[in-house]
Coordinates of C-alpha atoms in Angstrom, one line a residue:
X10 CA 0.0 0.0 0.0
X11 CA 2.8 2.2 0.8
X12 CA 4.4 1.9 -2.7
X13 CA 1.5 3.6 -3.8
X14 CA 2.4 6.9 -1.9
X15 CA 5.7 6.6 -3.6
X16 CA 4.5 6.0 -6.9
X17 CA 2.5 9.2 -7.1
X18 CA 5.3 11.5 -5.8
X19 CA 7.4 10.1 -8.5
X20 CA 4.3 11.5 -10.5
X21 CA 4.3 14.5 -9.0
X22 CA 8.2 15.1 -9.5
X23 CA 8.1 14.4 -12.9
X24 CA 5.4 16.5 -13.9
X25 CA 6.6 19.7 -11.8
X26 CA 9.9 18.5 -13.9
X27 CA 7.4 18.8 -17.1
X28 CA 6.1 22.2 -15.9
X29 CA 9.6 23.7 -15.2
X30 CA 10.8 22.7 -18.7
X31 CA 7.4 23.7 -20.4
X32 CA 7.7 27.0 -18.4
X33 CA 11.3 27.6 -19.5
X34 CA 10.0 27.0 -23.3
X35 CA 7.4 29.8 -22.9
X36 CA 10.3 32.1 -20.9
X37 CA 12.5 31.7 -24.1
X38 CA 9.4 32.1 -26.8
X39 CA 11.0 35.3 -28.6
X40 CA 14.4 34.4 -27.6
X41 CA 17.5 34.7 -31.1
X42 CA 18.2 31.0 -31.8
X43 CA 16.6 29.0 -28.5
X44 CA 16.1 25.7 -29.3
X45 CA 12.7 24.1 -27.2
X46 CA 13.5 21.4 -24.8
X47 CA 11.5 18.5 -23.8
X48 CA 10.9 16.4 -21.1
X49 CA 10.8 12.4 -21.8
X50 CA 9.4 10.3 -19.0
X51 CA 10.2 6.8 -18.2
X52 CA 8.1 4.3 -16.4
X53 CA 10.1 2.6 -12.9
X54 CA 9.7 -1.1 -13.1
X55 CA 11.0 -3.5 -9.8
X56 CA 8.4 -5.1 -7.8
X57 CA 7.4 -8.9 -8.7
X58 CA 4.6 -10.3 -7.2
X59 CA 4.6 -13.8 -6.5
X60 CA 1.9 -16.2 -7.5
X61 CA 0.3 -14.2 -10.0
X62 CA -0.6 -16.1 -13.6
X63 CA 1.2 -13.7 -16.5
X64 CA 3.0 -10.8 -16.1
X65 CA 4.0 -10.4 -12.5
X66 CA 5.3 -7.3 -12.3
X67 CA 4.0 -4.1 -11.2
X68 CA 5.1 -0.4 -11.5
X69 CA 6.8 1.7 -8.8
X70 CA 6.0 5.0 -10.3
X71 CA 7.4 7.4 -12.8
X72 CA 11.0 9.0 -13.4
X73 CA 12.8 11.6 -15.8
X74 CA 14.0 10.0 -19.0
X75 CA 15.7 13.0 -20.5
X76 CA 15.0 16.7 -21.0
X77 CA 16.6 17.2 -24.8
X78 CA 16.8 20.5 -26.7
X79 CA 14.9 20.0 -30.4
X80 CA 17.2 21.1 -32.9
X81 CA 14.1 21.9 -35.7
X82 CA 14.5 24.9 -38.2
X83 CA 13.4 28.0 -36.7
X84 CA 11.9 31.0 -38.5
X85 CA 13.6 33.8 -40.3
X86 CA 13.5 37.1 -39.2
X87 CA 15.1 40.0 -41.6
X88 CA 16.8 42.7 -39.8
X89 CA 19.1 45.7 -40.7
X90 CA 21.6 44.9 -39.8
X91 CA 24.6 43.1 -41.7
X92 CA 26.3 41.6 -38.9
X93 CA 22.8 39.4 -37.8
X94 CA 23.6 35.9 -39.0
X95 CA 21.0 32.8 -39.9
X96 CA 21.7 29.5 -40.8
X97 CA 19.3 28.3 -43.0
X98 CA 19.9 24.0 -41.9
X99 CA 22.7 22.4 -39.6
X100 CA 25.4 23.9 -37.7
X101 CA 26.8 26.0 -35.3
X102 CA 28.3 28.9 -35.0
X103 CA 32.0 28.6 -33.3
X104 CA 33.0 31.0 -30.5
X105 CA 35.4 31.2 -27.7
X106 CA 35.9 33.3 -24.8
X107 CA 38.8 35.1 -23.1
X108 CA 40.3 31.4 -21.8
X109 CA 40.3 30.0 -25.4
X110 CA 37.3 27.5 -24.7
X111 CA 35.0 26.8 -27.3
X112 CA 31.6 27.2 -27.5
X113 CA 28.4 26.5 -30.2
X114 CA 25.3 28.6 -30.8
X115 CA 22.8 29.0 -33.2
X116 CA 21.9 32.8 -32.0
X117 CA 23.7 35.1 -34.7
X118 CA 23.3 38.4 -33.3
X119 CA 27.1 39.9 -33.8
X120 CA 28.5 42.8 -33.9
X121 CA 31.9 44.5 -34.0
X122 CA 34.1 45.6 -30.9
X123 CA 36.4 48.0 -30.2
X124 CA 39.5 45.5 -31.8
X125 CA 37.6 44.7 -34.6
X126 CA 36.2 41.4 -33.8
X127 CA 33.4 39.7 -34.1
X128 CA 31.5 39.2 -31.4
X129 CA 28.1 38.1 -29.9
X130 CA 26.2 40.1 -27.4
X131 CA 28.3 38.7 -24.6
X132 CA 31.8 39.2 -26.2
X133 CA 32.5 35.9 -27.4
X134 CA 34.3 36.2 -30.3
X135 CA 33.2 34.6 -33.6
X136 CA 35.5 31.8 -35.4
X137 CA 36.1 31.4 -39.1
X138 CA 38.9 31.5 -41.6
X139 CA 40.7 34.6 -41.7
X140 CA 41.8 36.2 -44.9
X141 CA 45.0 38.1 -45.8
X142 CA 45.9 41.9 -46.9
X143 CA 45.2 41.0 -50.0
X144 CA 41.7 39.7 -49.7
X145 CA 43.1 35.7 -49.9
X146 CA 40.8 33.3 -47.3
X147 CA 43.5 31.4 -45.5
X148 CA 42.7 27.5 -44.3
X149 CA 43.4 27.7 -40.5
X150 CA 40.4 28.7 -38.5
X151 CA 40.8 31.8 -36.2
X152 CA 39.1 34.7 -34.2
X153 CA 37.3 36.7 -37.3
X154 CA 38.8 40.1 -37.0
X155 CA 37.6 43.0 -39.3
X156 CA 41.1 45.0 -38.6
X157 CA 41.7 46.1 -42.0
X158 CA 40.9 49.8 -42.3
X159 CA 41.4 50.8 -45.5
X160 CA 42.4 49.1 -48.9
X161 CA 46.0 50.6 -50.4
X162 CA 45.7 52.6 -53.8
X163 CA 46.3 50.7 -57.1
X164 CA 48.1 52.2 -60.1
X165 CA 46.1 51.7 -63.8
X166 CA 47.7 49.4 -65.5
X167 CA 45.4 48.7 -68.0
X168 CA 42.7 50.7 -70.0
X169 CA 40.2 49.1 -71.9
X170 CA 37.9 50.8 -74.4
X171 CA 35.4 49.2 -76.5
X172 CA 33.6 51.3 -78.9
X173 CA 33.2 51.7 -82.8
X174 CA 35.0 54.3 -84.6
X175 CA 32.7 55.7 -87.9
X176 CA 33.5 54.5 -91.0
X177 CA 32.2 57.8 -92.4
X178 CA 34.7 60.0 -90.6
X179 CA 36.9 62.4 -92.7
X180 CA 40.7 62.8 -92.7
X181 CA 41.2 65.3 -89.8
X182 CA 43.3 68.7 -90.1
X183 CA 46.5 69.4 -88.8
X184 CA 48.7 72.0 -87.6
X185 CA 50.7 73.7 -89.8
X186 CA 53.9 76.1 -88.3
X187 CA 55.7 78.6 -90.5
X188 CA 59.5 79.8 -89.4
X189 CA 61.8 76.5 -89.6
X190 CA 64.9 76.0 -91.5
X191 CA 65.4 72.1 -92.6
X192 CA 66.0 72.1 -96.5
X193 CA 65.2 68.9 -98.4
X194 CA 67.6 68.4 -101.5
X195 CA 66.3 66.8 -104.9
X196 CA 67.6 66.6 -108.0
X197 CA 65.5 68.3 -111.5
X198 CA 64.6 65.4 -113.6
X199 CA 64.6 62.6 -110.8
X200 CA 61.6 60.6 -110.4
X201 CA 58.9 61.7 -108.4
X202 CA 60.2 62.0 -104.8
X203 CA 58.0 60.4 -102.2
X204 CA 58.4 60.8 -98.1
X205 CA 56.4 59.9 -95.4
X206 CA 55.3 62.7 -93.1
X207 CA 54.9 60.6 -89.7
X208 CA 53.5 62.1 -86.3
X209 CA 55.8 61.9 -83.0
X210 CA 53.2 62.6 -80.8
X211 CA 54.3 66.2 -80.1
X212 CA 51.6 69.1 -79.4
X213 CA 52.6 72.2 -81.8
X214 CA 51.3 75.5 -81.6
X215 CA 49.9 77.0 -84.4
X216 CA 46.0 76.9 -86.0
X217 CA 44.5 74.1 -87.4
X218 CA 43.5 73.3 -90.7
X219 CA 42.2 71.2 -93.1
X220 CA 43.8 68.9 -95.6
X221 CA 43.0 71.5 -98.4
X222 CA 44.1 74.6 -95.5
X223 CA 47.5 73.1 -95.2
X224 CA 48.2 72.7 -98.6
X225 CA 46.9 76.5 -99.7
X226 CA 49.4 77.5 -96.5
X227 CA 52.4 75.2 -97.5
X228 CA 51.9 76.7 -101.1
X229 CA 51.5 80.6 -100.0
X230 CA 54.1 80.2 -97.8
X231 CA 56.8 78.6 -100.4
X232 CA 55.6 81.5 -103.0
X233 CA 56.3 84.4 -100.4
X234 CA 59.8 83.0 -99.4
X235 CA 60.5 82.3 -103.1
X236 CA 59.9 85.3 -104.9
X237 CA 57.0 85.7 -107.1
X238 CA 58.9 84.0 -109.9
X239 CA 58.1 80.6 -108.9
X240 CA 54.9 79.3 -108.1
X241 CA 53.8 76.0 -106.3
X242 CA 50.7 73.4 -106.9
X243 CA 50.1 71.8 -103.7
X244 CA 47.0 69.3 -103.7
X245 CA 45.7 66.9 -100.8
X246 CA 44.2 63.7 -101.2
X247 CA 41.8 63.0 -98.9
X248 CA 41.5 59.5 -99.7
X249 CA 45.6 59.1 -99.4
X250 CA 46.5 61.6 -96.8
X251 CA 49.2 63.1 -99.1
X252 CA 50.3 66.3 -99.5
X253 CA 51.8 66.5 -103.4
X254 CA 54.3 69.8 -103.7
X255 CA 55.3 70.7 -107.5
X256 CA 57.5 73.6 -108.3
X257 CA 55.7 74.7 -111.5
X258 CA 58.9 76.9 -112.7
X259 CA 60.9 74.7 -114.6
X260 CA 60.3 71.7 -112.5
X261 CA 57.7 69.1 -113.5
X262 CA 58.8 67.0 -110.7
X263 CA 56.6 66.7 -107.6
X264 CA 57.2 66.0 -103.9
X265 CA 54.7 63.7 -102.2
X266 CA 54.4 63.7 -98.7
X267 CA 52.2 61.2 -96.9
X268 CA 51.0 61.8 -93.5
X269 CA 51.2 58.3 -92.3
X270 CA 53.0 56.3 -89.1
X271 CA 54.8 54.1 -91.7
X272 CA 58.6 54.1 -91.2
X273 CA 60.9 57.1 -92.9
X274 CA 60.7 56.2 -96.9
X275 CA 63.7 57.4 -99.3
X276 CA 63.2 60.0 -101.9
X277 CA 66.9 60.6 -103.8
X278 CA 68.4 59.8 -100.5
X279 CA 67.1 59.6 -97.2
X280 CA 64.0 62.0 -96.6
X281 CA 62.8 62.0 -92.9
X282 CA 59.8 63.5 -91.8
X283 CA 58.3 63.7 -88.6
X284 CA 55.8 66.0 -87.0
X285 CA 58.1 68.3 -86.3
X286 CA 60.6 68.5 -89.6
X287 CA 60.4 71.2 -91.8
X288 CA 59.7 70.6 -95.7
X289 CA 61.2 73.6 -97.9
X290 CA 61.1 73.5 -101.5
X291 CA 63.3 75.6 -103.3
X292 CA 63.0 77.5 -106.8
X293 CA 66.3 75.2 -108.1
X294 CA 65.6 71.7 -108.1
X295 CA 69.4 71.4 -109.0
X296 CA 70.2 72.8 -105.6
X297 CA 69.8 73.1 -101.6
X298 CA 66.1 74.3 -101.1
X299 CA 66.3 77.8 -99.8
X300 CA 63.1 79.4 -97.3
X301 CA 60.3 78.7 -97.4
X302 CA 60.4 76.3 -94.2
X303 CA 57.0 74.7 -92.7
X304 CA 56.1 72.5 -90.7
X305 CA 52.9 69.6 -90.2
X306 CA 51.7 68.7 -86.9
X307 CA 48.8 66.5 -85.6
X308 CA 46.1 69.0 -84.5
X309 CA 44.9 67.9 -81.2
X310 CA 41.7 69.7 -81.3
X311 CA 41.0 68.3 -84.3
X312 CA 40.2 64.7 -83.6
X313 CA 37.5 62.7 -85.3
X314 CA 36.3 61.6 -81.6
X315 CA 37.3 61.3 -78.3
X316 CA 36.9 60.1 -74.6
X317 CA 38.1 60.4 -70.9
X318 CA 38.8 57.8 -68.2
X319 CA 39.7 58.4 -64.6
X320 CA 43.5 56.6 -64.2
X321 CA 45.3 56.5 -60.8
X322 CA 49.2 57.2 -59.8
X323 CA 50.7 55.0 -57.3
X324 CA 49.8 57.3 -54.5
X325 CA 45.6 56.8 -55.7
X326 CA 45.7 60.5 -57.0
X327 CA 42.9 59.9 -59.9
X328 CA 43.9 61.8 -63.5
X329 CA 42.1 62.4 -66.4
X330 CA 43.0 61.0 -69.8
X331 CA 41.7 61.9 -72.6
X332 CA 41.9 59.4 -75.4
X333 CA 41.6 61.0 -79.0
X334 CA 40.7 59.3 -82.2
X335 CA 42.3 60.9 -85.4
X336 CA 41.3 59.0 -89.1
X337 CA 44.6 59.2 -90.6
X338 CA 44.3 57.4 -93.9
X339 CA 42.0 55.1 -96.0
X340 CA 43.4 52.4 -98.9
X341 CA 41.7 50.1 -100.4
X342 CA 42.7 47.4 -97.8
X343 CA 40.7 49.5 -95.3
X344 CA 41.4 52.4 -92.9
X345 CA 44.3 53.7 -90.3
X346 CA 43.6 55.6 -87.2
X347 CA 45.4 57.3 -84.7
X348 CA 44.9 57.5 -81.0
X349 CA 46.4 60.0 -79.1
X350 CA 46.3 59.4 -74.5
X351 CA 46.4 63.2 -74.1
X352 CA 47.3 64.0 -70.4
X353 CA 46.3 67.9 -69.2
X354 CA 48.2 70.6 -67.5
X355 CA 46.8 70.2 -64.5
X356 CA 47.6 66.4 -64.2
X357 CA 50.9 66.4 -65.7
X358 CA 54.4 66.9 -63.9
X359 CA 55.5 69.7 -66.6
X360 CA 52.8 71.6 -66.0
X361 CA 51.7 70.8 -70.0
X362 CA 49.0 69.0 -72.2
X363 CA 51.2 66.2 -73.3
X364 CA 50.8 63.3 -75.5
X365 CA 52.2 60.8 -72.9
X366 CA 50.7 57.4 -75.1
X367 CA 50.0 57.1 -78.9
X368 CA 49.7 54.1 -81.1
X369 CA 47.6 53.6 -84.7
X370 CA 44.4 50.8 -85.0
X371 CA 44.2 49.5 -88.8
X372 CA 40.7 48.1 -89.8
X373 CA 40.0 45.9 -92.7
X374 CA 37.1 46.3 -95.0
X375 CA 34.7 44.6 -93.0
X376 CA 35.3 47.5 -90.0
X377 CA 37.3 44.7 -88.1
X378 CA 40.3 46.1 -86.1
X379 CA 43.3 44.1 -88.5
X380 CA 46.3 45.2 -86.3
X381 CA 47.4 48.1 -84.1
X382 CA 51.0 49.0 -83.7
X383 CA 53.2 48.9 -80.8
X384 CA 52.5 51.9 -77.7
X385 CA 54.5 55.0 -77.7
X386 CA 55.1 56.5 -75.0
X387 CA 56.5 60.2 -75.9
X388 CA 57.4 61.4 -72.2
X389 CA 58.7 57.4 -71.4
X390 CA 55.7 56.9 -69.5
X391 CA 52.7 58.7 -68.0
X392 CA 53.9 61.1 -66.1
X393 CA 51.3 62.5 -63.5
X394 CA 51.7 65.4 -61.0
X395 CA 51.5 65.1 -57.3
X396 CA 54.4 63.4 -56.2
X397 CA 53.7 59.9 -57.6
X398 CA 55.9 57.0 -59.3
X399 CA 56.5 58.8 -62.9
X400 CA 57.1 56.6 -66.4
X401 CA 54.0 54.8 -65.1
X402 CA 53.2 52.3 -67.9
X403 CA 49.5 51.8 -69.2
X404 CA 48.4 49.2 -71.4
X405 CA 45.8 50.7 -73.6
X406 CA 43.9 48.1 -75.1
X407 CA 41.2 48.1 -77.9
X408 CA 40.4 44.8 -78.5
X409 CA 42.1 41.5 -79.8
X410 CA 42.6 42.2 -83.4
X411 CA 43.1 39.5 -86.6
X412 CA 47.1 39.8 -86.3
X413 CA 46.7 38.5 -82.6
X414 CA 44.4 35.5 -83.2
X415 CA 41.3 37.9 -82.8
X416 CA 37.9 38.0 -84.1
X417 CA 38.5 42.0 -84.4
X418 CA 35.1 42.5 -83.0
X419 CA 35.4 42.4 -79.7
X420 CA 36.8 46.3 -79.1
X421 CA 36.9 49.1 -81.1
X422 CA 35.5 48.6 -84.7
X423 CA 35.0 51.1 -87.5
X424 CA 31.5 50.7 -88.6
X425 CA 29.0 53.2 -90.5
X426 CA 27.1 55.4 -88.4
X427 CA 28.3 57.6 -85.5
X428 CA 31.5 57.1 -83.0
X429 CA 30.5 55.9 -79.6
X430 CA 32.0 54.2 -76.7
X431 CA 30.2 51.3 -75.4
X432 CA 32.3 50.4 -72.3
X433 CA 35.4 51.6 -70.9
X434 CA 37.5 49.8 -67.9
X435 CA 40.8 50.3 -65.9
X436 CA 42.0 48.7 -62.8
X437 CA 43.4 51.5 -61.0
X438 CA 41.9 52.7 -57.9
X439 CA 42.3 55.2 -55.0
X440 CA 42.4 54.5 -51.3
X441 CA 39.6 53.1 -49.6
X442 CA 38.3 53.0 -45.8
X443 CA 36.0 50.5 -44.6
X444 CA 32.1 51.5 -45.0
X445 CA 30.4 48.2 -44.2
X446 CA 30.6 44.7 -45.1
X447 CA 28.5 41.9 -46.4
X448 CA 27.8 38.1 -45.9
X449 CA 26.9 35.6 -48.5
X450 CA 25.3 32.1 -47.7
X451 CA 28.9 30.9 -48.1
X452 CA 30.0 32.9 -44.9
X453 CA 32.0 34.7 -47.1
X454 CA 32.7 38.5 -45.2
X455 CA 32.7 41.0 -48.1
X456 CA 34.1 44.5 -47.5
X457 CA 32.7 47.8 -48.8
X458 CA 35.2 50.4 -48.7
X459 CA 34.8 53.8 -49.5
X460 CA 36.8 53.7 -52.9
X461 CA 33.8 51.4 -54.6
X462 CA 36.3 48.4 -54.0
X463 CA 35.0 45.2 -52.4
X464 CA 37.3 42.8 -50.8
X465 CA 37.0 39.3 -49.1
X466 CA 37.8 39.4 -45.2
X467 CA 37.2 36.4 -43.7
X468 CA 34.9 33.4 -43.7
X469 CA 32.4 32.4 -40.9
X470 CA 32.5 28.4 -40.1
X471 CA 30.0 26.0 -39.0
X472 CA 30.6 23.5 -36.7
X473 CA 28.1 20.1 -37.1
X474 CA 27.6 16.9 -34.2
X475 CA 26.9 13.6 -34.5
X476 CA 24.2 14.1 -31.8
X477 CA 23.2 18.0 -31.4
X478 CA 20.7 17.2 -28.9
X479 CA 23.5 16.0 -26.8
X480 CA 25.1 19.1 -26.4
X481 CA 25.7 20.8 -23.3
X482 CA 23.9 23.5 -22.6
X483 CA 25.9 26.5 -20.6
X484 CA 23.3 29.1 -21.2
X485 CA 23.0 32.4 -22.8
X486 CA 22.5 30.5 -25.9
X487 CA 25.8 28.5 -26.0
X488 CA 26.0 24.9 -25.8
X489 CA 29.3 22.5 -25.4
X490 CA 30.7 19.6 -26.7
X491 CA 29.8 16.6 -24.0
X492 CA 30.6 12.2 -24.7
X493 CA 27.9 11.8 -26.3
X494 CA 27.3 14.6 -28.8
X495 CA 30.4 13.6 -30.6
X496 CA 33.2 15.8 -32.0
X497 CA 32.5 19.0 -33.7
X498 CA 33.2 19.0 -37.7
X499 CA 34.0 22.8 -38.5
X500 CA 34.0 23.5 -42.1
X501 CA 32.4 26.3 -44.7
X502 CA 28.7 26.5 -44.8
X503 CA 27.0 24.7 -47.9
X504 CA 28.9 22.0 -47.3
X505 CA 28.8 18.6 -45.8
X506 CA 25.5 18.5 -44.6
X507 CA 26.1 22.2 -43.1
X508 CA 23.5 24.9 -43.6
X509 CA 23.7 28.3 -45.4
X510 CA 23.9 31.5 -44.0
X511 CA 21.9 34.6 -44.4
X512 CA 22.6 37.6 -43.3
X513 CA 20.3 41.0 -42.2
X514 CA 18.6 38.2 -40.4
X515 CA 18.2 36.2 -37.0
X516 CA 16.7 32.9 -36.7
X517 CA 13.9 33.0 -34.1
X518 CA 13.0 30.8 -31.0
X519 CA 11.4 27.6 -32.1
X520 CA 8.8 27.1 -28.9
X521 CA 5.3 26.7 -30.5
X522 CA 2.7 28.8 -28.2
X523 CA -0.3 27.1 -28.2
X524 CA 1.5 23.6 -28.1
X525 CA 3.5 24.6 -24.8
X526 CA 0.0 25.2 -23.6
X527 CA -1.8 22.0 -24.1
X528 CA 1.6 20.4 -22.3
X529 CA 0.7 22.7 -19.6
X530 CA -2.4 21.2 -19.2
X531 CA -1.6 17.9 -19.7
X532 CA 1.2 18.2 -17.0
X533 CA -1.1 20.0 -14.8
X534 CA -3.9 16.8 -15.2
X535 CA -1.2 14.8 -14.6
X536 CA 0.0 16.2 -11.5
X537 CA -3.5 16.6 -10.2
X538 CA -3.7 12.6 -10.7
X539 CA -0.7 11.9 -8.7
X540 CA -2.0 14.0 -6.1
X541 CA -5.0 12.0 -6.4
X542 CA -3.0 8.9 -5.9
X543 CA -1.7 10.4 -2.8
X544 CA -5.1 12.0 -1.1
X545 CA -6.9 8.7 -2.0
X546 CA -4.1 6.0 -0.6
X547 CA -4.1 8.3 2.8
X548 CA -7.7 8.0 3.2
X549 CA -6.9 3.8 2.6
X550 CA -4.7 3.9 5.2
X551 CA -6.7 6.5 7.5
X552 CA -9.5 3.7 7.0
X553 CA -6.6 1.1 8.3
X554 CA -5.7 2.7 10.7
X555 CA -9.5 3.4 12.2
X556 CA -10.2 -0.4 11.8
X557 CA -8.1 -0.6 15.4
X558 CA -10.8 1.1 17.2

């Protein structure tokens, strides 16, 4: 009779146990990442009773099987914050405290302290792979510190333009400069003399003008050095880019000048001419050529087309370039232009607009980019002001043409209708401090600097158990690792079974409301039974015990 006593206490201990854990699950209802326990009950089983057909035991009462954590998906919540972590399946988040002991949540509410770290509301510090200066994730899992403050400037390097050049454009003008005293010597009777007038890049002063304007100036000023007594016919072919000079006194010979990039040609010995080289032809073909001296220069200003990128010196100073597109020539085999990196005053150490790159792009008929010639660089580099490296090489690039293996269509082309740039890239960039960061479902930390630049910084790990429910639970939403939850597995999220990550959001407590409740009541019936048990085996025994009287 007595047993019975004891078997409802056991009834009543397990569930107030019931209660306490049910109450605990309602406590933690909008607590980040809380897991709901459960109690499991076991039935006691001792007594035999002797004599009894079948089974002849009976049942001493209840006890406490287990009160287990239920590691179920929880709800997402989005937040504002970048640094509020989910994980979308299994895993834990790894942390460790100011001893170096390790602990395991599923809460990701983090933030950053005062060293840069990562760190949960209680200053544990969050564990991951940490990645170098130079944005490289290492392999060895540490404390994820943020301590980078800035990314270091990057000199361009490269410019790419892609773009299409018109196929309509005229031969621009040039500039043509009075004053200079080279003589060209030819002899009456020789063959037509023919030289190739090729650009060096260099800016001359002087107005611009046309084709047709240079050769009325080239003739007018050969006439008023010469005397009126001879007179000049100087023509320009558009199609050709040549400039033809003919003494008409006594000379039927004619000078032809072409206005190309093609190496120095020989015309009754060897006839240089540059940008910069003075043409004279005098009234004796017999002779020395005496006054008369001009010169031909590129025109800056008068470029078919043109565009500007932002470039950066080794300190991150940004620059302007301007990139200028000049139609030199057309043949039947298709058309030659010129392109001109034009740096200004203000960005250049001599205080000048300077030609610091040049090079030519030849098309075929088909407005594919054939070839382009090697980079010049007049100055020996680009040379910017403001105390940076100078002779900084860029690579200006328009495209893989036909002579490289190319299609010739995937930069610059010379098509019919108007000159446009379609996209324009360099990899330079200025200093950078950190703005804010982002987190893919890889863990992956991105940076944000202030520059535009993104960079990787670290990568969060998750840490997966044999038997998560076995875990030890030290509060504040940290378990540990106990016998019989098995070692953790810490790798990158998305793989191995782990979940994914998502940040701006928190993964929300997984106690169900209204199923707490009926557990209540069912634990509340069932200690209202074992009180039962008790009430009615006193009044057994009260009966016993009156039987004496």
């Amino acid at each position: 009779m007595l047993t019975s006593l004891f078997t409802g206490v056991t009834g009543l201990n397990a569930n107030m146990t019931a209660l306490s854990v049910i109450g605990n699950n309602i406590a933690n209802m909008n607590t980040v990442g809380y897991k709901a326990g459960r109690a499991s009950f076991a039935d006691i089983l001792s007594q035999s009773i002797v004599g009894v057909s079948g089974s002849n035991q009976v049942g001493l009462g209840v006890s406490l099987s287990s009160i287990t954590s239920l590691f179920t998906q929880g709800a997402l919540e989005t937040t504002t914050s970048g640094l509020d972590l989910a994980i979308d399946g299994n895993g834990f988040y790894v942390l460790t405290d100011s001893t170096g002991a390790l602990y395991y949540s599923r809460a990701g509410q983090f933030n950053l302290d005062k060293d840069g770290n990562i760190v949960n509301p209680e200053g544990y510090i969050l564990r991951g792979y940490q990645a170098d200066s130079a944005g490289n994730i290492t392999s060895t899992i540490d404390d994820l510190t943020l301590s980078s403050s800035s990314v270091q400037p990057n000199p361009t390097s490269t410019v790419d333009i892609v773009g299409n050049l018109s196929s309509d454009a005229e031969i621009k003008g040039f500039v043509f400069t009075t004053g200079s005293n080279d003589a060209i010597r030819f002899t009456s009777g020789a063959t037509t003399a023919t030289a190739s007038l090729t650009t060096n890049g260099g800016l001359i002063s002087g107005n611009a003008y046309s084709g047709d304007g240079v050769a009325s100036a080239i003739k007018a000023a050969l006439e008023a050095q010469n005397g009126s007594l001879d007179t000049y016919t100087v023509t320009y072919d558009s199609l050709t880019g040549k400039f033809a000079i003919a003494n008409d006194t006594g000379n039927s010979n004619a000078l032809s000048i072409a206005w190309s990039s093609s190496a120095l040609t020989t015309a009754e010995g060897m006839l240089g001419f540059t940008a910069d080289d003075a043409i004279v032809v005098g009234s004796n073909a017999a002779s020395d050529a005496a006054g008369g001296a001009f010169s031909v220069g590129n025109a800056d200003d008068t470029s078919n087309f043109s565009t500007s990128i932002t470039a950066y010196d080794s300190l991150g100073n940004s620059h302007q370039v301007t990139v200028y597109f000049r139609k030199d020539s057309t043949s039947s085999s298709g058309n030659t232009w010129e392109w001109y990196g034009v740096v200004g005053a203000n960005d250049s150490t001599s205080g000048s607009t300077e030609v610091q790159a040049n090079g030519a792009l030849i098309f075929d008929t088909d407005g594919f980019l054939s070839s382009e010639s090697s980079i010049t660089y007049p100055t020996g580099g680009l040379d910017f002001s403001g105390g940076a490296s100078q002779n900084q090489t860029i690579a200006f690039g328009f495209g893989t043409s036909i002579a490289e293996g190319g299609a010739g269509t995937n930069g610059m082309t010379q098509y019919g209708g108007s000159s446009t740039v379609n996209d324009q890239q360099q990899d330079g960039y200025g200093a950078g401090s950190f703005q804010s960061m982002s987190v893919d479902s890889n863990g992956v930390i991105t940076g944000i600097f202030s520059n535009g630049k993104t960079m990787s910084m670290g990568q969060v790990v998750l840490a997966k158990f044999a038997n998560p429910s076995a875990l030890t639970s030290k509060g504040r939403n940290l378990f540990a690792e106990s016998s019989d939850s098995g070692q953790p597995l810490a790798g990158v999220p998305n793989s191995a079974g782990r979940g994914g990550i998502h940040s701006n959001a928190l993964e929300l407590s997984t106690v169900d409301i209204a199923e707490e409740f009926v557990k209540m009541i069912s634990a509340q019936r069932g200690f209202q039974a074992n009180s039962k048990i008790i009430t009615t085996t006193d009044e057994i025994l009260n009966e016993l015990v009156n039987l004496k009287r």
